[in-house]
Coordinates of C-alpha atoms in Angstrom, one line a residue:
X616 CA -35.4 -23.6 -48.5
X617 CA -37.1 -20.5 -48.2
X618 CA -35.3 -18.2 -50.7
X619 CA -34.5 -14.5 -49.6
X620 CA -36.7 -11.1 -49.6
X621 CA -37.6 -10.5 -53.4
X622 CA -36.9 -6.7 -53.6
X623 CA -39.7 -4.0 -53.0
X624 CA -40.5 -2.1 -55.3
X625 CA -39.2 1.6 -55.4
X626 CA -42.1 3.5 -54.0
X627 CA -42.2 6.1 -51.4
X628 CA -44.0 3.7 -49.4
X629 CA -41.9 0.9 -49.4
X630 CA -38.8 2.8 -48.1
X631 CA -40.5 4.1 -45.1
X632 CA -41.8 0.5 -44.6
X633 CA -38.1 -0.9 -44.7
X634 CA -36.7 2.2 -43.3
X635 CA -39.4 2.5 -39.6
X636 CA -38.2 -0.5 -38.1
X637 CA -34.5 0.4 -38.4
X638 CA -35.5 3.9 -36.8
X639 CA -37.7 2.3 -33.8
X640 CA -34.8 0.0 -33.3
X641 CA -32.1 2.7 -33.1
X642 CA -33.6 4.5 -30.7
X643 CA -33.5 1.8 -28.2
X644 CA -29.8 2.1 -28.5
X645 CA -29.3 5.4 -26.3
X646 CA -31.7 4.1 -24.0
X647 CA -30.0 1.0 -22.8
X648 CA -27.0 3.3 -22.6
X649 CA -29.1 5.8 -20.2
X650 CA -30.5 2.7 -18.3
X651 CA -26.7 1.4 -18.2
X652 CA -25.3 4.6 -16.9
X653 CA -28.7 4.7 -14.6
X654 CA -28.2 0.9 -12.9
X655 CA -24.5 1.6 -12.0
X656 CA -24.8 5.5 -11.2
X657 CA -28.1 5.0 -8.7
X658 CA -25.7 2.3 -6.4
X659 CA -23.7 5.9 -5.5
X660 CA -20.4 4.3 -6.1
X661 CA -18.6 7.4 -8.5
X662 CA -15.7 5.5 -9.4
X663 CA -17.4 2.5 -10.8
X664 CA -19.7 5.2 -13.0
X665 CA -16.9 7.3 -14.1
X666 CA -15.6 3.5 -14.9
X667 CA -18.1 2.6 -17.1
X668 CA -17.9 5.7 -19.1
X669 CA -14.2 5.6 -19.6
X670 CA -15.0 2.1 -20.2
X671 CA -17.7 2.1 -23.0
X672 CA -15.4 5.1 -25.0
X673 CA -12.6 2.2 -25.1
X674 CA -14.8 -0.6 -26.1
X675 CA -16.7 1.4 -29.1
X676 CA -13.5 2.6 -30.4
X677 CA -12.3 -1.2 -30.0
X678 CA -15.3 -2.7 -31.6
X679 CA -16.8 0.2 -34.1
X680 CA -13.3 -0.6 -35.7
X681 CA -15.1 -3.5 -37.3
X682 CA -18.1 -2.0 -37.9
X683 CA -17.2 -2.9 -41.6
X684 CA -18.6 -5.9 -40.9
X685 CA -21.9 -4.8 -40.7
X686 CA -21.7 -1.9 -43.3
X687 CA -19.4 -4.0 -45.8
X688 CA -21.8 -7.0 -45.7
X689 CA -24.7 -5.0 -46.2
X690 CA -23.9 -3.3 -49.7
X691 CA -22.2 -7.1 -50.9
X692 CA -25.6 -9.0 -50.1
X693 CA -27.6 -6.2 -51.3
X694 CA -25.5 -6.7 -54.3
X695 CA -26.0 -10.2 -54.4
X696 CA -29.4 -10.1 -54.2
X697 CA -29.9 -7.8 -56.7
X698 CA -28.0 -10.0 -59.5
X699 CA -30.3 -12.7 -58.3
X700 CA -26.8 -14.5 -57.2
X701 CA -29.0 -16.7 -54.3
X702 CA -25.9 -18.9 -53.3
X703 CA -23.1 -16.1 -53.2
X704 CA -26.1 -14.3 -51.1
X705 CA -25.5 -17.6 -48.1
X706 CA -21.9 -17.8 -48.5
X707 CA -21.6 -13.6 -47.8
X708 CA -23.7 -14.2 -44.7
X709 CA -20.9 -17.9 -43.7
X710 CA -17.9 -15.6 -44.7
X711 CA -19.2 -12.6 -42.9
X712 CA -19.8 -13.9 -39.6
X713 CA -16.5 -16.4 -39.4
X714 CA -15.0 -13.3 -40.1
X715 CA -16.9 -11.7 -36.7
X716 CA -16.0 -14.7 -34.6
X717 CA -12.3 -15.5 -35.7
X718 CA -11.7 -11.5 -35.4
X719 CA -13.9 -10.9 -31.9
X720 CA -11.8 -14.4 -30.7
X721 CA -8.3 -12.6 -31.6
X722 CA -9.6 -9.3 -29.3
X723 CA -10.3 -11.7 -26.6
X724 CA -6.3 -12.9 -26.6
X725 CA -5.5 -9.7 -27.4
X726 CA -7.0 -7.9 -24.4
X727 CA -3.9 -8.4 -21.9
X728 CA -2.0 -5.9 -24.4
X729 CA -5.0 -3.3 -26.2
X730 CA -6.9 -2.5 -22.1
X731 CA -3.6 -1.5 -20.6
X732 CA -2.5 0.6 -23.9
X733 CA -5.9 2.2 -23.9
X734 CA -6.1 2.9 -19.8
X735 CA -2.8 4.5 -20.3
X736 CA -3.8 6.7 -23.4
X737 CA -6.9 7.8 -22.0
X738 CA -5.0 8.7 -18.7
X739 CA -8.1 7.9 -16.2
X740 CA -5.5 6.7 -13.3
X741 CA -6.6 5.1 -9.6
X742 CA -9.9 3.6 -9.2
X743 CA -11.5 4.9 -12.5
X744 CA -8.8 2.4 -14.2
X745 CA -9.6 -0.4 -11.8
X746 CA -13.4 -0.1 -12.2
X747 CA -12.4 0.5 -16.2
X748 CA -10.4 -2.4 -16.4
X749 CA -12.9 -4.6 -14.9
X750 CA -16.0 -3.4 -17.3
X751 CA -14.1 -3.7 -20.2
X752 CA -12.6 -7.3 -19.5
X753 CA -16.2 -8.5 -18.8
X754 CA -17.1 -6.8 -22.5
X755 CA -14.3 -8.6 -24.4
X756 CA -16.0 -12.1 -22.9
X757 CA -18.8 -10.6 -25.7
X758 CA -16.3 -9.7 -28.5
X759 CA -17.2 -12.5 -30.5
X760 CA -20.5 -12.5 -30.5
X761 CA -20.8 -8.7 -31.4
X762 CA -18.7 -8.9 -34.5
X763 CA -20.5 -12.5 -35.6
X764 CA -23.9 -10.3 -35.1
X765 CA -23.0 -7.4 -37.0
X766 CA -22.4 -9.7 -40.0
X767 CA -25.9 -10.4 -39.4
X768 CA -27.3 -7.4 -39.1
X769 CA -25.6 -6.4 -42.3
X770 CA -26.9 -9.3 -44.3
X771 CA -30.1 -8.8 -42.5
X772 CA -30.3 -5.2 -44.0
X773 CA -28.6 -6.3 -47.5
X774 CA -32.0 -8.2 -48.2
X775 CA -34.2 -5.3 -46.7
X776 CA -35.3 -7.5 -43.7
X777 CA -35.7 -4.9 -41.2
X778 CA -38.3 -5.9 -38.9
X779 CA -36.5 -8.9 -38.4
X780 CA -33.4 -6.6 -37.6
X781 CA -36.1 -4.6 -35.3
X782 CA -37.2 -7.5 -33.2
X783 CA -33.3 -8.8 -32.7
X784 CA -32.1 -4.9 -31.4
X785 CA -35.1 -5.1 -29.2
X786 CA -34.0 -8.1 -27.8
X787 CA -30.9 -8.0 -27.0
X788 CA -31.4 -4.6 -25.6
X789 CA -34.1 -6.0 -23.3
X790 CA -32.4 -8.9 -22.2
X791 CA -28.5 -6.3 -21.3
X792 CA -31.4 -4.2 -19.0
X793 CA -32.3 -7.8 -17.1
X794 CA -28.5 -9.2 -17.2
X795 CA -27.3 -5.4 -15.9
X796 CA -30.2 -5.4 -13.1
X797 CA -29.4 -8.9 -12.0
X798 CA -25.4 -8.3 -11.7
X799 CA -25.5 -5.4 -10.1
X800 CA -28.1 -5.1 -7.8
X801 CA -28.6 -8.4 -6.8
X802 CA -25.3 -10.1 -7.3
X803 CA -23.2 -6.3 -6.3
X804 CA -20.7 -6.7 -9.2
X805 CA -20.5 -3.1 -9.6
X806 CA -18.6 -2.1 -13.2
X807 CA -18.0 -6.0 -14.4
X808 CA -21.7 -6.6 -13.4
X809 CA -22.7 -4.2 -16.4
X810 CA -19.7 -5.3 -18.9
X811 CA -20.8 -9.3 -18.4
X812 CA -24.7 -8.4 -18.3
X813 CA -23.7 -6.8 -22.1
X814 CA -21.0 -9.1 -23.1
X815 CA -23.7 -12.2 -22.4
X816 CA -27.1 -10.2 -24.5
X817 CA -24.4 -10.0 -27.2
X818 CA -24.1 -13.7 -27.1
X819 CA -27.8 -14.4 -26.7
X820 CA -28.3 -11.7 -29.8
X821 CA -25.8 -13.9 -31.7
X822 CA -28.2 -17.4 -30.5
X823 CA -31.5 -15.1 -31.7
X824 CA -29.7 -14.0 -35.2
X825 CA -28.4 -17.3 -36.1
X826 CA -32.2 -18.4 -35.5
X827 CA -33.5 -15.8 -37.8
X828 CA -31.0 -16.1 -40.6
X829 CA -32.0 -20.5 -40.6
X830 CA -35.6 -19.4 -40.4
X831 CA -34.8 -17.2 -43.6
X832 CA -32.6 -19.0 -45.9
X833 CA -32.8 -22.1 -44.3
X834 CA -30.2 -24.6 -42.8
X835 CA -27.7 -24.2 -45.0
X836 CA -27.6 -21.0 -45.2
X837 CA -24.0 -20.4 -42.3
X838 CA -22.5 -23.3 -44.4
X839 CA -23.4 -21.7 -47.8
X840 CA -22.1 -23.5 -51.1
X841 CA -18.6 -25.0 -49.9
X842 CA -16.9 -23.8 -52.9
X843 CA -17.9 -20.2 -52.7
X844 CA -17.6 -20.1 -49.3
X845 CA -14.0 -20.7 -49.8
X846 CA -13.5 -19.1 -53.1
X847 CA -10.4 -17.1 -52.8
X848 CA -11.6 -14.0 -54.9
X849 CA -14.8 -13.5 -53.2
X850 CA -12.5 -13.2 -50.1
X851 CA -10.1 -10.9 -51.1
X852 CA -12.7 -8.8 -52.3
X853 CA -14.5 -9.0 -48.9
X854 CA -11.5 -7.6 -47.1
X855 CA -10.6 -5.1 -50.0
X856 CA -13.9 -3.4 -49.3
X857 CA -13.7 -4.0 -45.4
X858 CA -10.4 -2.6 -45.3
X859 CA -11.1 1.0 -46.7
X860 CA -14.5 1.2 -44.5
X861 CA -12.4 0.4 -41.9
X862 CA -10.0 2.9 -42.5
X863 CA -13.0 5.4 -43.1
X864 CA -14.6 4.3 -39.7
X865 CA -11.0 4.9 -37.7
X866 CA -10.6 8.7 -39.6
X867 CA -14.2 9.4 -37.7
X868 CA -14.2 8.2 -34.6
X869 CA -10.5 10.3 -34.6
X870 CA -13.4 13.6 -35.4
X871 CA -15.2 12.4 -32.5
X872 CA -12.2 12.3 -30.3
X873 CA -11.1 15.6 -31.6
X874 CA -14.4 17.2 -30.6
X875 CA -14.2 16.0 -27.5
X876 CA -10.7 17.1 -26.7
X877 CA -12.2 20.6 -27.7
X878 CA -15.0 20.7 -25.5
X879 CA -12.4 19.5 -22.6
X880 CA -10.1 22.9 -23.6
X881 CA -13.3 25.0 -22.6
X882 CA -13.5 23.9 -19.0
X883 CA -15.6 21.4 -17.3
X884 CA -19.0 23.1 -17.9
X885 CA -18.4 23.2 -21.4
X886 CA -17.4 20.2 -21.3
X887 CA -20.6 18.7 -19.9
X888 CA -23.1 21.0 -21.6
X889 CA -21.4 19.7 -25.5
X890 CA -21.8 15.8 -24.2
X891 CA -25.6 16.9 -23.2
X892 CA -26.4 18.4 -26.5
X893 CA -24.0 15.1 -28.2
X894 CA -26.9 13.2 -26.9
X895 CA -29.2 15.1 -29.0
X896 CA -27.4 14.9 -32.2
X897 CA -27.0 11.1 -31.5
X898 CA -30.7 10.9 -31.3
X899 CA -30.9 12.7 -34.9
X900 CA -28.3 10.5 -36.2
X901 CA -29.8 6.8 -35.2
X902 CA -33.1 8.0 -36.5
X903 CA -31.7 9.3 -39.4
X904 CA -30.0 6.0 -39.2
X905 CA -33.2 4.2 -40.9
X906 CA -33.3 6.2 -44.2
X907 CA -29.2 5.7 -44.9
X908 CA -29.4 2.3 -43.7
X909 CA -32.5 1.5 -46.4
X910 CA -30.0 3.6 -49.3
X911 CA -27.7 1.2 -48.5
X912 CA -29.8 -1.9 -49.1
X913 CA -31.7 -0.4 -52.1
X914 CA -28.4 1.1 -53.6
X915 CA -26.6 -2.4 -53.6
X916 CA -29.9 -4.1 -55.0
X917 CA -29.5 -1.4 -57.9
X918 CA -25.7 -2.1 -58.3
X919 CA -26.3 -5.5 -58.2
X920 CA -28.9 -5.0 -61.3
X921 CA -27.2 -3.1 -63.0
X922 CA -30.1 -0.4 -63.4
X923 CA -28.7 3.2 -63.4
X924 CA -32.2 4.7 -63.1
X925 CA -33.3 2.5 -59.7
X926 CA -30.0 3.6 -58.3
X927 CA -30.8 7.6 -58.6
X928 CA -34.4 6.9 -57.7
X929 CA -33.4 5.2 -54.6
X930 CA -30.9 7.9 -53.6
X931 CA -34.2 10.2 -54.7
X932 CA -36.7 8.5 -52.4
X933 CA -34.2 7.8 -49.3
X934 CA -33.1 11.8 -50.0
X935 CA -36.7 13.2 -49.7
X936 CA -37.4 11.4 -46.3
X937 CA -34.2 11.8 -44.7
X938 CA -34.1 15.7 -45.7
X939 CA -37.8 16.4 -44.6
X940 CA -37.2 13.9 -41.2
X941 CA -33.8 16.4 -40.5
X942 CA -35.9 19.8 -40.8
X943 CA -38.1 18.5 -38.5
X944 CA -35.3 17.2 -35.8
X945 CA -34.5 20.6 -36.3
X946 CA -37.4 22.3 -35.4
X947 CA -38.7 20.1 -32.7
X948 CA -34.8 20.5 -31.0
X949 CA -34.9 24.6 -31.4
X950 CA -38.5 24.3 -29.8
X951 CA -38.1 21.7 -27.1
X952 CA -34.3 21.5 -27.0
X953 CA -34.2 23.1 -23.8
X954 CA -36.7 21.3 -21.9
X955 CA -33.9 18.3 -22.8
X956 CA -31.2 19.8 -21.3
X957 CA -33.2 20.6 -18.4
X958 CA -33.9 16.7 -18.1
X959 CA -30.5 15.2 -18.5
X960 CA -28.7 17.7 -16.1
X961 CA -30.0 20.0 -12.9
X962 CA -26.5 21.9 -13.1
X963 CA -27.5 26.2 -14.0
X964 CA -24.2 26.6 -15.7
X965 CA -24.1 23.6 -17.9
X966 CA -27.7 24.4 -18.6
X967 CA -26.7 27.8 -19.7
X968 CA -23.7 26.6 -22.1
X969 CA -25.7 24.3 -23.5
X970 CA -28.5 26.8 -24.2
X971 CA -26.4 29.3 -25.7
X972 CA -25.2 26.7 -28.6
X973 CA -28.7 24.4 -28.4
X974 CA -29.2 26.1 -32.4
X975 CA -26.0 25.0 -33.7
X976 CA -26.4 21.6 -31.9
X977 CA -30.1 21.5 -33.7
X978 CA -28.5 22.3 -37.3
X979 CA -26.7 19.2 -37.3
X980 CA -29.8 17.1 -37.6
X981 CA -30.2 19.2 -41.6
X982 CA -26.8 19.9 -42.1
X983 CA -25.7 16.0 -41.7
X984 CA -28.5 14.3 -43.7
X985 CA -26.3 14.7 -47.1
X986 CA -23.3 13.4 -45.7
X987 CA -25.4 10.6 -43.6
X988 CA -27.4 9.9 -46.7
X989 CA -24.2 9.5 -49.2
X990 CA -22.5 7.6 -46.6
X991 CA -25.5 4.7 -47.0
X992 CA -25.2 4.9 -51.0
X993 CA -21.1 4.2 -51.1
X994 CA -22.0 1.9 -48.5
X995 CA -24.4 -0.1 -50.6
X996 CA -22.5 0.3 -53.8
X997 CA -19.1 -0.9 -51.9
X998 CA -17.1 1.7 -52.8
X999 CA -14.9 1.8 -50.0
X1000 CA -12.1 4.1 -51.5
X1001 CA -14.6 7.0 -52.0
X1002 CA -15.8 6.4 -48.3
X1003 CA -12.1 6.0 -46.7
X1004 CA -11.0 9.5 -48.6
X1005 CA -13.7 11.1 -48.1
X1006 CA -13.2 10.4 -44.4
X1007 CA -9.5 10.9 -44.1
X1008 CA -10.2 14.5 -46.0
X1009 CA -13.0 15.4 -43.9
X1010 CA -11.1 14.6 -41.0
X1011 CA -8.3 16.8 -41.8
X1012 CA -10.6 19.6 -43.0
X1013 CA -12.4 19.5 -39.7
X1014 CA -9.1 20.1 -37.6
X1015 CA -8.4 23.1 -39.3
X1016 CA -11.3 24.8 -39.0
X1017 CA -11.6 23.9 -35.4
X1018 CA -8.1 25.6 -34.8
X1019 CA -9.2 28.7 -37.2
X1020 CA -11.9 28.9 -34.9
X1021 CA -10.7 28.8 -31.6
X1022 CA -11.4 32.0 -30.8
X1023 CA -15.1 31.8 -31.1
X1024 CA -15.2 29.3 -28.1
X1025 CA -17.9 26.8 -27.8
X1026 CA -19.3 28.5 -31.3
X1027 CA -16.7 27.3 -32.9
X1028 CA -16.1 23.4 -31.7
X1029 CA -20.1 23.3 -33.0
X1030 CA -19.2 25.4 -36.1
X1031 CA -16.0 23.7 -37.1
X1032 CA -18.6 19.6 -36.5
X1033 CA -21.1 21.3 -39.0
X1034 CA -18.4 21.9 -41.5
X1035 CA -17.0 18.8 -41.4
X1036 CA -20.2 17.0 -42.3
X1037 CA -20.2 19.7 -45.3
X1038 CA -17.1 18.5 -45.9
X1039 CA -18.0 14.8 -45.8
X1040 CA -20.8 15.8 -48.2
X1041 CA -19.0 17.6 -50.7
X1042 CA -16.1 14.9 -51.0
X1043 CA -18.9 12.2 -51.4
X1044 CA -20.9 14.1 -53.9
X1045 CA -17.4 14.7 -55.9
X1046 CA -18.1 10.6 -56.9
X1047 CA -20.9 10.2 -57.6
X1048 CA -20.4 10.8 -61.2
X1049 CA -18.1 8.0 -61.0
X1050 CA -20.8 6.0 -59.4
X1051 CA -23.1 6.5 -61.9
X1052 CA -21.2 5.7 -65.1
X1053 CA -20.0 2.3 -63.1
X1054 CA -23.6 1.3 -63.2
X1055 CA -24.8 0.2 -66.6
X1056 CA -28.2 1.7 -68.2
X1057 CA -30.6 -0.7 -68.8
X1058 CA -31.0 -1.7 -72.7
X1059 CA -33.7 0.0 -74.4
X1060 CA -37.3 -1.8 -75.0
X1061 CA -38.3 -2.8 -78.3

């Protein structure tokens, strides 16, 4: 058996070397989205694109639910790992992705009651719900599979294996592009032909993962050691964790859906100039992605040691890249920004709304790296409480400023996001002392 990654050593160098291949895989993300929204919108059929976009907000609510699988598993192998607890490192990666299956298989029986609850909350009506209803059906045939491969991507990242991770996202982007090609323009499925051409890259990501994780650990590594794959403790403590990121995922994704409701209350061109600068700040935060996702793995490996001092010069190293990378997202979108706006939409007045708060939009890309970065470090240390409160009371925070400042317009929907990532920080940063005294100073040498 080939054992698992031996952790790097803490170097500047060896965090952009994990932390790269998570950012060039990230970025492939909004482009099959793009390509997705490009495949169904050049056939000319509105209602099946309008569909698909009422569509794809139901399923990532649906399945980022459970992103806990991926973040939860992360900081417990990294962890793991760490305490040099090989075994406990295979049965995280069985539990974690018979977790994904038995949960994405409960969402597939489920669908006949969550798709017409979510149609009628999101209030689409017609056609849109008919081409809606058919996308998402076809992505629930892939609900398995995506929850089985987060657990892998989050075990994946737990032992630092990025460019594995890298080569996996590529994949399974490249082969939705081919399946979404093939359904729609050559078969004319329309809406389903892009939710099956997903749901089935999900299950050939989950065929490719399993692959790496045997190639890694070897065959034993799903079936882990029978007894700690079943031990009731380890369990427990897999949901405890799960459950408050979980929580803390649900509080955010209600943020999201505020801030969209508030760009809806300033008309339709305000509307569509906030979701073309959105697609900016998305870029920021899937780059940023790599340097929070790498805290996370090197956090839990410090946890896991027990060494106070690896744990503060992880959060040191993983701050110093992730602070300079978010000036310069902020630069580069205050000096290009506009030439971005002018590519994703040829309409003069959403140009011009989205001009007129393009600096606030760029902001977020400094603004957010603390809260970004301490999300990744209570990720890898598991400490889901701090994560869910700091969630829930960033949430709240962020409502009330966006009501106090109503009457600044489009101003304030971009103020009242920036706060709430200030908001997110602070709470966060209020732990960390509690994080630190957790972890154990190493003995002194003789």
């Amino acid at each position: 058996m080939q054992p698992p990654a031996q952790p790097l050593l803490l170097t500047r160098r060896s965090i952009f070397a994990q932390a790269w291949p998570i950012m060039l895989g990230q970025t492939t993300v909004p482009l099959v989205g793009l390509v997705d929204t490009a495949v169904i919108g050049w056939t000319g059929d509105a209602a099946a694109l309008a569909g698909v976009a009422l569509g794809v907000a139901i399923i990532n609510f649906i399945f980022w639910a459970f992103g806990f699988l991926r973040m939860g598993m992360t900081g417990l192998t990294a962890q793991a790992h760490g305490r040099g607890d090989r075994p406990e490192v295979n049965a995280l990666l069985a539990r974690g992705v018979v977790a994904g299956l038995a949960i994405g298989a409960a969402l597939v029986a489920l669908q006949l009651l969550i798709v017409p609850v979510a149609l009628a909350a999101l209030a689409g009506g017609g056609s849109l719900d008919a081409a809606a209803r058919e996308f998402v059906s076809a992505r629930f045939l892939g609900a398995p599979a995506a929850l089985g491969f987060y657990a892998i991507n989050g075990w994946l990242y737990g032992l630092g294996r990025t460019r594995d991770t890298l080569w996996l996202q590529v994949a399974m982007n490249a082969v939705n592009v081919a399946f979404d090609l093939l359904f729609v323009w050559h078969f004319g499925m329309g809406a389903r032909g892009v939710g099956l051409g997903t749901a089935l890259a999900e299950w050939v990501a989950l065929g490719l993962g399993v692959f790496a994780v045997l190639r890694i650990a070897g065959p034993g590594a799903l079936a882990g050691q029978r007894a700690g794959f079943f031990e009731a403790a380890a369990w427990k403590r897999l949901f405890a964790v799960n459950a408050d990121i979980m929580i803390r995922t649900v509080a955010l994704l209600a943020l999201f859906l505020w801030l969209a409701n508030a760009g809806a209350r300033l008309g339709t061109v305000q509307l569509a100039a906030n979701h073309v600068l959105m697609q900016l700040v998305g870029i920021f935060a899937f780059v940023l992605d790599g340097f929070a996702f790498t805290a996370e793995s090197r956090v839990g490996i410090a946890v896991g040691s027990g060494s106070r001092a690896d744990l503060k010069r992880a959060m040191r190293l993983t701050g110093e890249f992730s602070l300079g990378f978010g000036l310069l997202a902020t630069i580069v979108s205050v000096a290009l920004g506009g030439h971005l706006i002018d590519l994703l939409t040829t309409n003069d007045a959403v140009r011009a709304a989205a001009r007129e708060v393009l600096p606030l939009a760029a902001l977020a890309a400094t603004v957010g790296v603390p809260a970004w970065l301490l999300d990744g470090v209570f990720i890898g240390a598991t400490q889901g409480r701090a994560l869910r409160n700091a969630a829930i009371l960033a949430t709240l925070l962020y409502v009330g400023t966006d009501l106090l400042l109503r009457p600044l317009g489009a101003a304030g929907v971009w103020l009242a996001l920036l706060a709430s990532y200030f908001y997110r920080a602070v709470t966060l940063g209020a732990h960390l002392p509690r994080l630190f005294a957790s972890v154990a100073e190493p003995p002194p040498r003789p």
